[in-house]
Amino acid sequence: MTAMNRRSKGRRTAAVHTRKYATALLITSSLVAMAGCSSGDSDTSSKPSSSPSAASPSAASTAGSEDTAVLAAYTSSWHAQTEAYSKASSAGTDLTKNTTFKALSDIESDLSAMREAGQVTTGKPVIHPKVVKVTAAKIPVATVADCVDTTNWTLIDKASKKKVPLPTTRLTKYVSTATLEKWGTKWMVTKLTAQDQTC
């Protein structure tokens, strides 16, 4: 599910045209839980988790640069998502630059539901991504773990600007994982999975 899906979890029955937001934050929740859930703005400088001990300097350097590229693509996807949710539309955003397949489909589904409900978001989520694994293959695949903090990411009614009530039991900090594929020289987020687990 996507970031907004996780956040509205349990709210679908309570509010008329709204997506589950408790599970919406799952967009990043599929990643491994991270320790720094409570820090400030989106962390675009997270250190890659892989630091091969027995690898040669050149291999370690290659792994490090690959991890950096993965995190850059993941963070770029989140920035675009945040912008899209702030206006309930991906138009004019860079969402498709680093996001595709199921991840993009889930986000677009959220945006459609938000437009129907007349809702947008304010503020932004705080992310703490870390590369868990990069698998070499014909199409390289990477897994990113994250702790997403949506404390200051608020769903509001677009017309009234009033905060939309959400379940008090929803997770505002949750574990998320992302799958990315390398297409040529570019990493693309293909799947975002939020866990029903705090971090």
N, CA, C and O of each residue as an XYZ file, in Angstrom:
796
protein
N       0.842     -1.182      0.000
C       0.000      0.000      0.000
C       0.877      1.232      0.000
O       2.085      1.140      0.217
N       0.283      2.374     -0.240
C       1.086      3.571     -0.330
C       1.100      4.339      0.964
O       0.442      3.980      1.940
N       1.863      5.400      0.944
C       2.003      6.216      2.135
C       0.667      6.699      2.619
O       0.392      6.625      3.817
N      -0.166      7.186      1.751
C      -1.452      7.708      2.164
C      -2.406      6.584      2.547
O      -3.284      6.775      3.389
N      -2.241      5.413      1.934
C      -3.097      4.271      2.271
C      -2.935      3.899      3.726
O      -3.917      3.657      4.429
N      -1.690      3.853      4.179
C      -1.416      3.424      5.537
C      -1.990      4.408      6.518
O      -2.551      4.021      7.543
N      -1.852      5.683      6.209
C      -2.260      6.708      7.119
C      -3.745      6.715      7.364
O      -4.185      7.067      8.458
N      -4.506      6.347      6.409
C      -5.954      6.375      6.562
C      -6.532      5.033      6.942
O      -7.749      4.850      6.902
N      -5.692      4.098      7.308
C      -6.177      2.768      7.672
C      -7.165      2.881      8.822
O      -6.883      3.520      9.835
N      -8.263      2.289      8.664
C      -9.298      2.340      9.683
C     -10.205      3.536      9.523
O     -11.219      3.641     10.214
N      -9.864      4.432      8.634
C     -10.635      5.646      8.442
C     -11.622      5.541      7.307
O     -12.527      6.367      7.184
N     -11.455      4.534      6.479
C     -12.339      4.340      5.331
C     -13.786      4.220      5.781
O     -14.688      4.734      5.120
N     -14.011      3.546      6.899
C     -15.372      3.398      7.385
C     -15.845      4.654      8.092
O     -17.048      4.905      8.158
N     -14.947      5.430      8.609
C     -15.329      6.617      9.375
C     -15.583      7.817      8.490
O     -16.487      8.602      8.775
N     -14.827      7.984      7.440
C     -14.983      9.180      6.620
C     -15.379      8.812      5.217
O     -14.799      7.907      4.616
N     -16.347      9.496      4.700
C     -16.944      9.191      3.389
C     -15.994      9.159      2.239
O     -15.914      7.964      1.955
N     -15.392      9.693      1.596
C     -14.585      9.534      0.419
C     -13.088      9.440      0.711
O     -12.284      9.941     -0.075
N     -12.692      8.808      1.825
C     -11.264      8.857      2.157
C     -10.568      7.512      2.079
O     -11.162      6.475      2.375
N      -9.314      7.537      1.681
C      -8.533      6.299      1.610
C      -8.017      5.962      2.985
O      -7.964      6.818      3.868
N      -7.646      4.747      3.160
C      -7.058      4.324      4.418
C      -5.683      4.952      4.535
O      -4.788      4.664      3.741
N      -5.525      5.796      5.511
C      -4.234      6.429      5.662
C      -3.361      5.732      6.678
O      -2.166      6.008      6.774
N      -3.947      4.841      7.427
C      -3.112      4.116      8.379
C      -2.191      3.175      7.643
O      -1.105      2.853      8.126
N      -2.611      2.741      6.499
C      -1.771      1.849      5.711
C      -1.135      2.586      4.558
O      -0.366      2.007      3.791
N      -1.442      3.823      4.436
C      -0.910      4.603      3.327
C       0.553      4.871      3.488
O       1.293      4.924      2.506
N       0.967      5.036      4.674
C       2.367      5.303      4.922
C       3.198      4.078      4.656
O       4.423      4.105      4.771
N       2.541      3.025      4.308
C       3.220      1.784      4.019
C       4.073      1.908      2.785
O       4.856      1.011      2.471
N       3.932      2.994      2.093
C       4.723      3.172      0.897
C       6.182      3.054      1.247
O       6.987      2.530      0.477
N       6.506      3.544      2.406
C       7.882      3.417      2.840
C       8.002      2.388      3.929
O       9.111      2.043      4.338
N       6.889      1.892      4.404
C       6.909      0.974      5.527
C       7.411     -0.405      5.218
O       7.640     -1.180      6.147
N       7.595     -0.752      3.989
C       8.045     -2.088      3.679
C       9.504     -2.230      3.966
O      10.041     -3.337      3.948
N      10.148     -1.141      4.226
C      11.570     -1.165      4.489
C      11.826     -1.605      5.911
O      10.939     -1.582      6.763
N      13.044     -2.001      6.142
C      13.408     -2.449      7.479
C      13.315     -1.289      8.455
O      13.665     -0.158      8.116
N      12.846     -1.564      9.663
C      12.686     -0.499     10.654
C      14.023      0.149     10.931
O      15.051     -0.522     11.024
N      13.993      1.462     11.062
C      15.221      2.194     11.318
C      15.148      2.837     12.690
O      14.070      2.984     13.265
N      16.280      3.209     13.195
C      16.322      3.750     14.554
C      15.949      5.208     14.618
O      15.391      5.635     15.629
N      16.224      5.997     13.601
C      16.049      7.442     13.718
C      14.711      7.979     13.323
O      14.646      8.980     12.610
N      13.639      7.363     13.750
C      12.298      7.798     13.347
C      11.932      9.189     13.804
O      11.049      9.804     13.206
N      12.561      9.711     14.823
C      12.077     10.963     15.391
C      12.830     12.194     14.921
O      12.562     13.286     15.421
N      13.750     12.068     13.992
C      14.472     13.252     13.573
C      13.673     14.083     12.608
O      12.544     13.730     12.267
N      14.249     15.202     12.154
C      13.531     16.219     11.402
C      13.204     15.915      9.974
O      12.541     14.915      9.697
N      13.653     16.757      9.034
C      13.260     16.681      7.644
C      13.739     15.425      6.954
O      14.571     14.692      7.488
N      13.210     15.173      5.756
C      13.566     13.995      4.989
C      15.073     13.872      4.902
O      15.766     14.828      4.553
N      15.573     12.694      5.220
C      17.001     12.474      5.259
C      17.471     12.028      3.899
O      17.285     10.873      3.515
N      18.077     12.933      3.173
C      18.553     12.596      1.841
C      20.009     12.177      1.880
O      20.572     11.798      0.852
N      20.636     12.241      3.067
C      22.047     11.913      3.144
C      22.289     10.663      3.975
O      23.359     10.511      4.565
N      21.314      9.769      4.028
C      21.462      8.547      4.794
C      22.643      7.751      4.277
O      22.845      7.627      3.069
N      23.418      7.214      5.199
C      24.585      6.428      4.810
C      24.133      5.046      4.363
O      23.284      4.438      5.014
N      24.678      4.541      3.271
C      24.336      3.203      2.827
C      24.682      2.193      3.918
O      25.686      2.344      4.615
N      23.846      1.163      4.064
C      24.059      0.198      5.132
C      25.121     -0.825      4.798
O      25.687     -1.452      5.693
N      25.397     -1.000      3.514
C      26.351     -2.029      3.154
C      27.762     -1.468      3.129
O      28.043     -0.483      2.447
N      28.640     -2.107      3.882
C      30.046     -1.745      3.855
C      30.843     -3.034      3.914
O      31.287     -3.446      4.985
N      31.027     -3.679      2.749
C      31.673     -4.987      2.686
C      33.043     -4.987      3.335
O      33.900     -4.175      2.986
N      33.254     -5.904      4.289
C      34.509     -5.934      5.015
C      35.611     -6.646      4.242
O      36.784     -6.294      4.369
N      35.246     -7.638      3.449
C      36.268     -8.404      2.755
C      36.424     -7.981      1.303
O      37.161     -8.610      0.543
N      35.739     -6.929      0.922
C      35.789     -6.489     -0.470
C      37.009     -5.620     -0.714
O      37.535     -4.994      0.206
N      37.451     -5.590     -1.959
C      38.577     -4.741     -2.316
C      38.113     -3.296     -2.285
O      36.910     -3.041     -2.339
N      39.045     -2.329     -2.200
C      38.656     -0.911     -2.174
C      37.789     -0.529     -3.362
O      36.839      0.239     -3.212
N      38.109     -1.062     -4.558
C      37.321     -0.700     -5.734
C      35.924     -1.293     -5.647
O      34.958     -0.650     -6.057
N      35.796     -2.523     -5.115
C      34.481     -3.150     -4.969
C      33.651     -2.399     -3.947
O      32.456     -2.180     -4.142
N      34.297     -2.003     -2.849
C      33.594     -1.253     -1.814
C      33.138      0.091     -2.354
O      32.041      0.555     -2.043
N      33.981      0.710     -3.160
C      33.642      2.004     -3.740
C      32.456      1.880     -4.681
O      31.565      2.729     -4.687
N      32.451      0.815     -5.480
C      31.349      0.579     -6.413
C      30.050      0.342     -5.656
O      29.002      0.879     -6.017
N      30.128     -0.479     -4.585
C      28.936     -0.763     -3.782
C      28.422      0.509     -3.139
O      27.214      0.746     -3.099
N      29.331      1.330     -2.636
C      28.947      2.585     -1.992
C      28.259      3.533     -2.945
O      27.266      4.164     -2.583
N      28.777      3.646     -4.169
C      28.179      4.561     -5.138
C      26.822      4.033     -5.608
O      25.916      4.814     -5.901
N      26.686      2.711     -5.679
C      25.406      2.118     -6.079
C      24.359      2.387     -5.002
O      23.224      2.752     -5.308
N      24.746      2.205     -3.736
C      23.837      2.487     -2.626
C      23.407      3.945     -2.647
O      22.241      4.258     -2.409
N      24.343      4.827     -2.929
C      24.035      6.257     -2.984
C      23.016      6.545     -4.084
O      22.095      7.339     -3.894
N      23.189      5.895     -5.232
C      22.266      6.092     -6.351
C      20.871      5.555     -6.009
O      19.863      6.157     -6.377
N      20.821      4.421     -5.304
C      19.545      3.839     -4.888
C      18.821      4.789     -3.937
O      17.631      5.058     -4.104
N      19.545      5.294     -2.940
C      18.938      6.207     -1.964
C      18.482      7.513     -2.618
O      17.454      8.076     -2.242
N      19.249      7.985     -3.591
C      18.873      9.217     -4.293
C      17.567      9.022     -5.050
O      16.705      9.901     -5.038
N      17.415      7.881     -5.707
C      16.184      7.592     -6.459
C      15.003      7.443     -5.502
O      13.915      7.955     -5.766
N      15.216      6.753     -4.409
C      14.160      6.548     -3.421
C      13.707      7.878     -2.824
O      12.511      8.148     -2.716
N      14.671      8.695     -2.442
C      14.357     10.003     -1.851
C      13.655     10.909     -2.855
O      12.724     11.632     -2.502
N      14.102     10.866     -4.103
C      13.463     11.651     -5.156
C      12.004     11.236     -5.332
O      11.125     12.076     -5.525
N      11.759      9.922     -5.263
C      10.395      9.415     -5.369
C       9.539      9.956     -4.231
O       8.400     10.366     -4.456
N      10.069      9.961     -3.022
C       9.318     10.473     -1.873
C       9.023     11.962     -1.983
O       7.930     12.416     -1.642
N      10.003     12.716     -2.460
C       9.778     14.159     -2.633
C       8.639     14.395     -3.620
O       7.782     15.251     -3.398
N       8.636     13.627     -4.714
C       7.592     13.772     -5.729
C       6.235     13.332     -5.174
O       5.211     13.954     -5.459
N       6.232     12.251     -4.374
C       4.983     11.800     -3.761
C       4.396     12.878     -2.855
O       3.202     13.172     -2.899
N       5.266     13.456     -2.036
C       4.821     14.491     -1.100
C       4.203     15.670     -1.854
O       3.173     16.207     -1.447
N       4.837     16.061     -2.944
C       4.312     17.156     -3.757
C       2.968     16.774     -4.369
O       2.040     17.583     -4.399
N       2.868     15.541     -4.855
C       1.623     15.077     -5.478
C       0.478     15.039     -4.461
O      -0.632     15.479     -4.757
N       0.752     14.510     -3.258
C      -0.282     14.445     -2.231
C      -0.708     15.838     -1.768
O      -1.843     16.028     -1.332
N       0.193     16.805     -1.861
C      -0.142     18.159     -1.407
C      -1.164     18.830     -2.315
O      -1.770     19.833     -1.937
N      -1.359     18.277     -3.521
C      -2.364     18.838     -4.431
C      -3.286     17.763     -5.006
O      -4.098     18.031     -5.891
N      -3.141     16.532     -4.480
C      -3.961     15.402     -4.921
C      -3.849     15.157     -6.421
O      -4.822     14.789     -7.080
N      -2.650     15.368     -6.947
C      -2.418     15.154     -8.373
C      -0.921     15.004     -8.638
O      -0.098     15.685     -8.026
N      -0.590     14.116     -9.546
C       0.817     13.939     -9.912
C       1.214     14.871    -11.062
O       2.385     14.933    -11.436
N       0.244     15.589    -11.618
C       0.525     16.496    -12.730
C       1.540     17.556    -12.305
O       1.406     18.180    -11.252
N       2.543     17.743    -13.135
C       3.545     18.763    -12.847
C       4.597     18.333    -11.838
O       5.449     19.136    -11.457
N       4.553     17.072    -11.398
C       5.555     16.570    -10.461
C       6.537     15.659    -11.207
O       6.341     15.348    -12.381
N       7.582     15.244    -10.512
C       8.550     14.309    -11.090
C       8.262     12.875    -10.660
O       9.172     12.047    -10.613
N       7.014     12.578    -10.350
C       6.660     11.273     -9.813
C       7.107     10.119    -10.701
O       7.616      9.117    -10.198
N       6.926     10.242    -12.011
C       7.285      9.126    -12.904
C       8.786      9.061    -13.194
O       9.251      8.139    -13.864
N       9.525     10.017    -12.701
C      10.974     10.032    -12.937
C      11.658      8.860    -12.241
O      12.592      8.273    -12.789
N      11.203      8.514    -11.038
C      11.814      7.423    -10.282
C      10.801      6.437     -9.704
O      11.156      5.607     -8.866
N       9.541      6.519    -10.144
C       8.500      5.653     -9.581
C       7.688      5.015    -10.703
O       7.274      5.697    -11.640
N       7.462      3.712    -10.608
C       6.740      3.024    -11.674
C       6.046      1.760    -11.139
O       6.099      1.466     -9.944
N       5.410      1.038    -12.032
C       4.744     -0.228    -11.716
C       3.776     -0.096    -10.539
O       2.990      0.850    -10.490
N       3.825     -1.038     -9.590
C       2.837     -1.072     -8.505
C       2.936      0.164     -7.612
O       1.920      0.679     -7.146
N       4.147      0.633     -7.377
C       4.322      1.813     -6.525
C       3.568      3.001     -7.113
O       2.848      3.699     -6.399
N       3.730      3.226     -8.396
C       3.065      4.346     -9.059
C       1.551      4.135     -9.094
O       0.783      5.070     -8.872
N       1.133      2.912     -9.371
C      -0.299      2.605     -9.427
C      -0.975      2.870     -8.079
O      -2.065      3.440     -8.029
N      -0.325      2.453     -6.985
C      -0.887      2.675     -5.650
C      -0.996      4.164     -5.328
O      -1.992      4.614     -4.762
N       0.021      4.910     -5.689
C       0.010      6.346     -5.417
C      -1.098      7.028     -6.213
O      -1.839      7.854     -5.679
N      -1.205      6.676     -7.491
C      -2.242      7.283     -8.325
C      -3.638      6.935     -7.800
O      -4.561      7.744     -7.894
N      -3.786      5.739     -7.254
C      -5.062      5.339     -6.665
C      -5.380      6.214     -5.455
O      -6.519      6.650     -5.285
N      -4.387      6.471     -4.622
C      -4.565      7.361     -3.477
C      -4.979      8.760     -3.937
O      -5.909      9.357     -3.395
N      -4.274      9.263     -4.939
C      -4.531     10.619     -5.424
C      -5.947     10.748     -5.977
O      -6.612     11.764     -5.778
N      -6.395      9.711     -6.670
C      -7.750      9.715     -7.203
C      -8.777      9.783     -6.078
O      -9.741     10.546     -6.150
N      -8.561      8.974     -5.029
C      -9.484      8.972     -3.890
C      -9.467     10.317     -3.172
O     -10.505     10.790     -2.709
N      -8.301     10.929     -3.079
C      -8.188     12.231     -2.425
C      -8.919     13.312     -3.212
O      -9.587     14.169     -2.633
N      -8.789     13.268     -4.532
C      -9.499     14.254     -5.365
C     -11.002     14.105     -5.187
O     -11.719     15.099     -5.070
N     -11.479     12.871     -5.167
C     -12.904     12.608     -4.998
C     -13.393     13.124     -3.640
O     -14.515     13.614     -3.514
N     -12.533     13.002     -2.637
C     -12.910     13.444     -1.289
C     -12.647     14.927     -1.057
O     -13.058     15.476     -0.035
N     -11.964     15.581     -1.999
C     -11.635     16.999     -1.825
C     -10.590     17.212     -0.744
O     -10.679     18.153      0.045
N      -9.603     16.334     -0.716
C      -8.584     16.405      0.323
C      -7.173     16.515     -0.246
O      -6.892     16.041     -1.346
N      -6.296     17.146      0.520
C      -4.884     17.267      0.175
C      -4.089     17.141      1.479
O      -4.667     17.023      2.560
N      -2.772     17.168      1.365
C      -1.947     17.114      2.569
C      -1.158     18.409      2.740
O      -0.918     19.146      1.783
N      -0.766     18.662      3.973
C       0.139     19.768      4.270
C       1.299     19.190      5.071
O       1.196     18.097      5.628
N       2.398     19.926      5.125
C       3.562     19.419      5.819
C       4.232     18.343      4.994
O       3.986     18.233      3.793
N       5.068     17.555      5.623
C       5.741     16.480      4.901
C       6.178     15.374      5.847
O       6.375     15.598      7.041
N       6.327     14.178      5.292
C       6.791     13.062      6.110
C       8.301     13.154      6.296
O       8.988     13.820      5.522
N       8.804     12.493      7.307
C      10.244     12.402      7.543
C      10.652     10.965      7.266
O      10.065     10.029      7.810
N      11.653     10.793      6.425
C      12.091      9.439      6.080
C      13.531      9.208      6.524
O      14.319     10.142      6.670
N      13.847      7.923      6.735
C      15.184      7.516      7.174
C      15.589      6.255      6.410
O      15.735      5.190      7.010
N      15.772      6.367      5.102
C      16.039      5.179      4.293
C      17.447      4.616      4.450
O      18.404      5.340      4.723
N      17.538      3.320      4.270
C      18.814      2.616      4.320
C      18.773      1.462      3.324
O      17.797      0.714      3.277
N      19.817      1.318      2.539
C      19.877      0.212      1.583
C      20.163     -1.072      2.344
O      21.138     -1.162      3.090
N      19.306     -2.061      2.149
C      19.465     -3.352      2.807
C      20.251     -4.307      1.919
O      21.117     -5.042      2.393
N      19.940     -4.287      0.627
C      20.573     -5.237     -0.284
C      20.474     -4.741     -1.719
O      19.474     -4.150     -2.127
N      21.541     -4.998     -2.474
C      21.524     -4.763     -3.915
C      21.936     -6.070     -4.563
O      23.030     -6.574     -4.309
N      21.067     -6.623     -5.399
C      21.331     -7.907     -6.052
C      21.731     -7.682     -7.495
O      20.998     -7.068     -8.270
N      22.908     -8.187     -7.846
C      23.377     -8.069     -9.222
C      22.650     -9.093    -10.078
O      22.588    -10.272     -9.729
N      22.106     -8.645    -11.189
C      21.386     -9.520    -12.112
C      21.275     -8.796    -13.445
O      21.805     -7.697    -13.615
N      20.585     -9.420    -14.382
C      20.383     -8.757    -15.673
C      19.702     -7.417    -15.433
O      20.054     -6.405    -16.039
N      18.718     -7.432    -14.533
C      18.110     -6.191    -14.053
C      18.380     -6.153    -12.547
O      17.693     -6.830    -11.782
N      19.376     -5.367    -12.112
C      19.707     -5.289    -10.690
C      18.502     -4.848     -9.852
O      17.710     -4.006    -10.276
N      18.380     -5.424     -8.669
C      17.265     -5.109     -7.764
C      17.834     -4.670     -6.410
O      18.784     -5.265     -5.901
N      17.247     -3.636     -5.848
C      17.675     -3.141     -4.538
C      16.489     -3.130     -3.584
O      15.343     -2.928     -3.987
N      16.792     -3.351     -2.315
C      15.775     -3.269     -1.266
C      16.186     -2.167     -0.307
O      17.328     -2.114      0.148
N      15.250     -1.297     -0.011
C      15.494     -0.191      0.914
C      14.573     -0.349      2.113
O      13.394     -0.676      1.970
N      15.128     -0.111      3.297
C      14.323     -0.144      4.520
C      14.189      1.281      5.031
O      15.103      2.092      4.884
N      13.051      1.577      5.630
C      12.818      2.940      6.078
C      11.970      2.963      7.344
O      11.250      2.016      7.660
N      12.084      4.073      8.049
C      11.158      4.375      9.138
C      10.518      5.692      8.731
O      11.193      6.720      8.672
N       9.249      5.668      8.457
C       8.538      6.846      7.977
C       7.794      7.500      9.139
O       7.020      6.856      9.848
N       8.046      8.780      9.312
C       7.392      9.543     10.386
C       6.431     10.543      9.742
O       6.856     11.478      9.065
N       5.140     10.335      9.962
C       4.128     11.201      9.350
C       3.480     12.144     10.366
O       2.399     12.685     10.127
N       4.152     12.331     11.492
C       3.622     13.177     12.554
C       3.204     14.557     12.041
O       2.148     15.066     12.417
N       4.019     15.150     11.195
C       3.746     16.503     10.688
C       3.270     16.509      9.244
O       3.381     17.517      8.547
N       2.740     15.374      8.801
C       2.173     15.266      7.457
C       0.674     15.126      7.650
O       0.193     14.067      8.054
N      -0.060     16.181      7.367
C      -1.465     16.266      7.750
C      -2.424     16.242      6.564
O      -2.198     16.900      5.548
N      -3.488     15.476      6.714
C      -4.537     15.422      5.698
C      -5.567     16.497      6.029
O      -6.081     16.542      7.147
N      -5.871     17.363      5.061
C      -6.844     18.429      5.300
C      -7.900     18.464      4.203
O      -7.709     17.929      3.111
N      -9.013     19.104      4.521
C     -10.055     19.355      3.529
C      -9.575     20.528      2.671
O      -9.250     21.592      3.197
N      -9.533     20.336      1.373
C      -8.979     21.350      0.481
C      -9.741     22.670      0.551
O      -9.126     23.735      0.493
N     -11.059     22.619      0.675
C     -11.878     23.828      0.680
C     -11.815     24.565      2.020
O     -11.594     25.775      2.060
N     -12.009     23.838      3.096
C     -12.077     24.484      4.417
C     -10.714     24.645      5.073
O     -10.558     25.439      6.000
N      -9.722     23.890      4.591
C      -8.376     23.887      5.173
C      -8.355     23.264      6.561
O      -7.365     23.368      7.285
N      -9.459     22.615      6.924
C      -9.517     21.995      8.249
C      -8.922     20.591      8.210
O      -9.020     19.884      7.208
N      -8.314     20.213      9.308
C      -7.698     18.899      9.441
C      -8.761     17.810      9.377
O      -9.807     17.917     10.018
N      -8.493     16.767      8.608
C      -9.411     15.644      8.502
C      -9.145     14.695      9.666
O      -8.009     14.260      9.859
N     -10.176     14.368     10.444
C      -9.990     13.458     11.585
C      -9.532     12.081     11.108
O     -10.089     11.522     10.163
N      -8.516     11.549     11.771
C      -8.021     10.214     11.468
C      -8.050      9.373     12.739
O      -8.056      9.925     13.839
N      -8.069      8.069     12.611
C      -8.117      7.208     13.793
C      -6.944      7.467     14.731
O      -5.806      7.588     14.278
N      -7.202      7.552     16.001
C      -6.132      7.787     16.977
C      -5.225      6.570     17.093
O      -4.111      6.668     17.608
N      -5.697      5.431     16.619
C      -4.907      4.201     16.704
C      -3.951      4.027     15.525
O      -3.168      3.078     15.504
N      -4.004      4.921     14.552
C      -3.150      4.761     13.381
C      -1.686      4.967     13.764
O      -1.377      5.684     14.716
N      -0.804      4.336     13.021
C       0.621      4.517     13.245
C       1.086      5.786     12.548
O       0.818      5.976     11.361
N       1.778      6.650     13.271
C       2.338      7.848     12.649
C       3.815      7.635     12.313
O       4.397      8.387     11.531
N       4.409      6.610     12.908
C       5.778      6.201     12.570
C       5.717      4.705     12.305
O       5.307      3.932     13.170
N       6.125      4.300     11.114
C       5.990      2.899     10.761
C       7.146      2.425      9.894
O       7.842      3.215      9.256
N       7.324      1.130      9.892
C       8.374      0.494      9.101
C       7.882      0.320      7.667
O       6.734     -0.057      7.431
N       8.761      0.598      6.724
C       8.392      0.470      5.318
C       9.556     -0.118      4.525
O      10.719      0.076      4.880
N       9.238     -0.833      3.457
C      10.279     -1.336      2.562
C       9.950     -0.956      1.126
O       8.786     -0.819      0.751
N      10.979     -0.794      0.349
C      10.798     -0.450     -1.063
C      11.664     -1.361     -1.918
O      12.761     -1.753     -1.521
N      11.158     -1.687     -3.084
C      11.925     -2.444     -4.065
C      12.220     -1.514     -5.232
O      11.329     -0.826     -5.728
N      13.465     -1.499     -5.662
C      13.863     -0.679     -6.805
C      14.545     -1.565     -7.839
O      15.204     -2.545     -7.492
N      14.383     -1.214     -9.105
C      15.066     -1.913    -10.187
C      15.918     -0.913    -10.952
O      15.552      0.252    -11.104
N      17.050     -1.384    -11.426
C      17.934     -0.511    -12.194
C      17.670     -0.700    -13.680
O      17.895     -1.777    -14.234
N      17.197      0.350    -14.306
C      16.922      0.335    -15.728
C      18.009      1.144    -16.419
O      17.984      2.374    -16.393
N      18.951      0.463    -17.032
C      20.084      1.152    -17.630
C      20.948      1.716    -16.513
O      21.546      0.966    -15.742
N      21.010      3.038    -16.430
C      21.793      3.677    -15.363
C      20.885      4.277    -14.300
O      21.357      4.950    -13.383
N      19.600      4.038    -14.419
C      18.617      4.695    -13.552
C      17.886      3.714    -12.639
O      17.423      2.664    -13.084
N      17.790      4.070    -11.356
C      17.042      3.249    -10.397
C      15.599      3.727    -10.327
O      15.331      4.927    -10.267
N      14.670      2.768    -10.336
C      13.245      3.066    -10.296
C      12.585      2.353     -9.119
O      12.825      1.166     -8.898
N      11.755      3.072     -8.364
C      10.986      2.459     -7.279
C       9.811      1.730     -7.915
O       8.971      2.344     -8.572
N       9.757      0.410     -7.714
C       8.696     -0.382     -8.337
C       7.641     -0.875     -7.352
O       6.520     -1.202     -7.742
N       8.007     -0.926     -6.077
C       7.053     -1.405     -5.082
C       7.347     -0.753     -3.736
O       8.502     -0.643     -3.325
N       6.284     -0.324     -3.056
C       6.382      0.262     -1.722
C       5.439     -0.503     -0.811
O       4.252     -0.644     -1.107
N       5.969     -0.991      0.286
C       5.153     -1.783      1.197
C       5.289     -1.277      2.608
O       6.386     -1.258      3.166
N       4.169     -0.862      3.195
C       4.176     -0.387      4.575
C       3.848     -1.543      5.495
O       2.968     -2.354      5.206
N       4.552     -1.611      6.588
C       4.309     -2.651      7.576
C       3.422     -2.120      8.694
O       3.482     -0.939      9.037
N       2.621     -2.974      9.243
C       1.796     -2.588     10.390
C       2.667     -2.745     11.641
O       2.366     -3.517     12.552
N       3.755     -1.977     11.639
C       4.760     -2.080     12.695
C       5.369     -0.714     12.958
O       5.786     -0.022     12.029
N       5.418     -0.331     14.218
C       6.000      0.958     14.555
C       7.511      0.910     14.531
O       8.096     -0.173     14.560
N       8.149      2.054     14.478
C       9.612      2.102     14.462
C      10.103      3.314     15.264
O      11.309      3.534     15.373
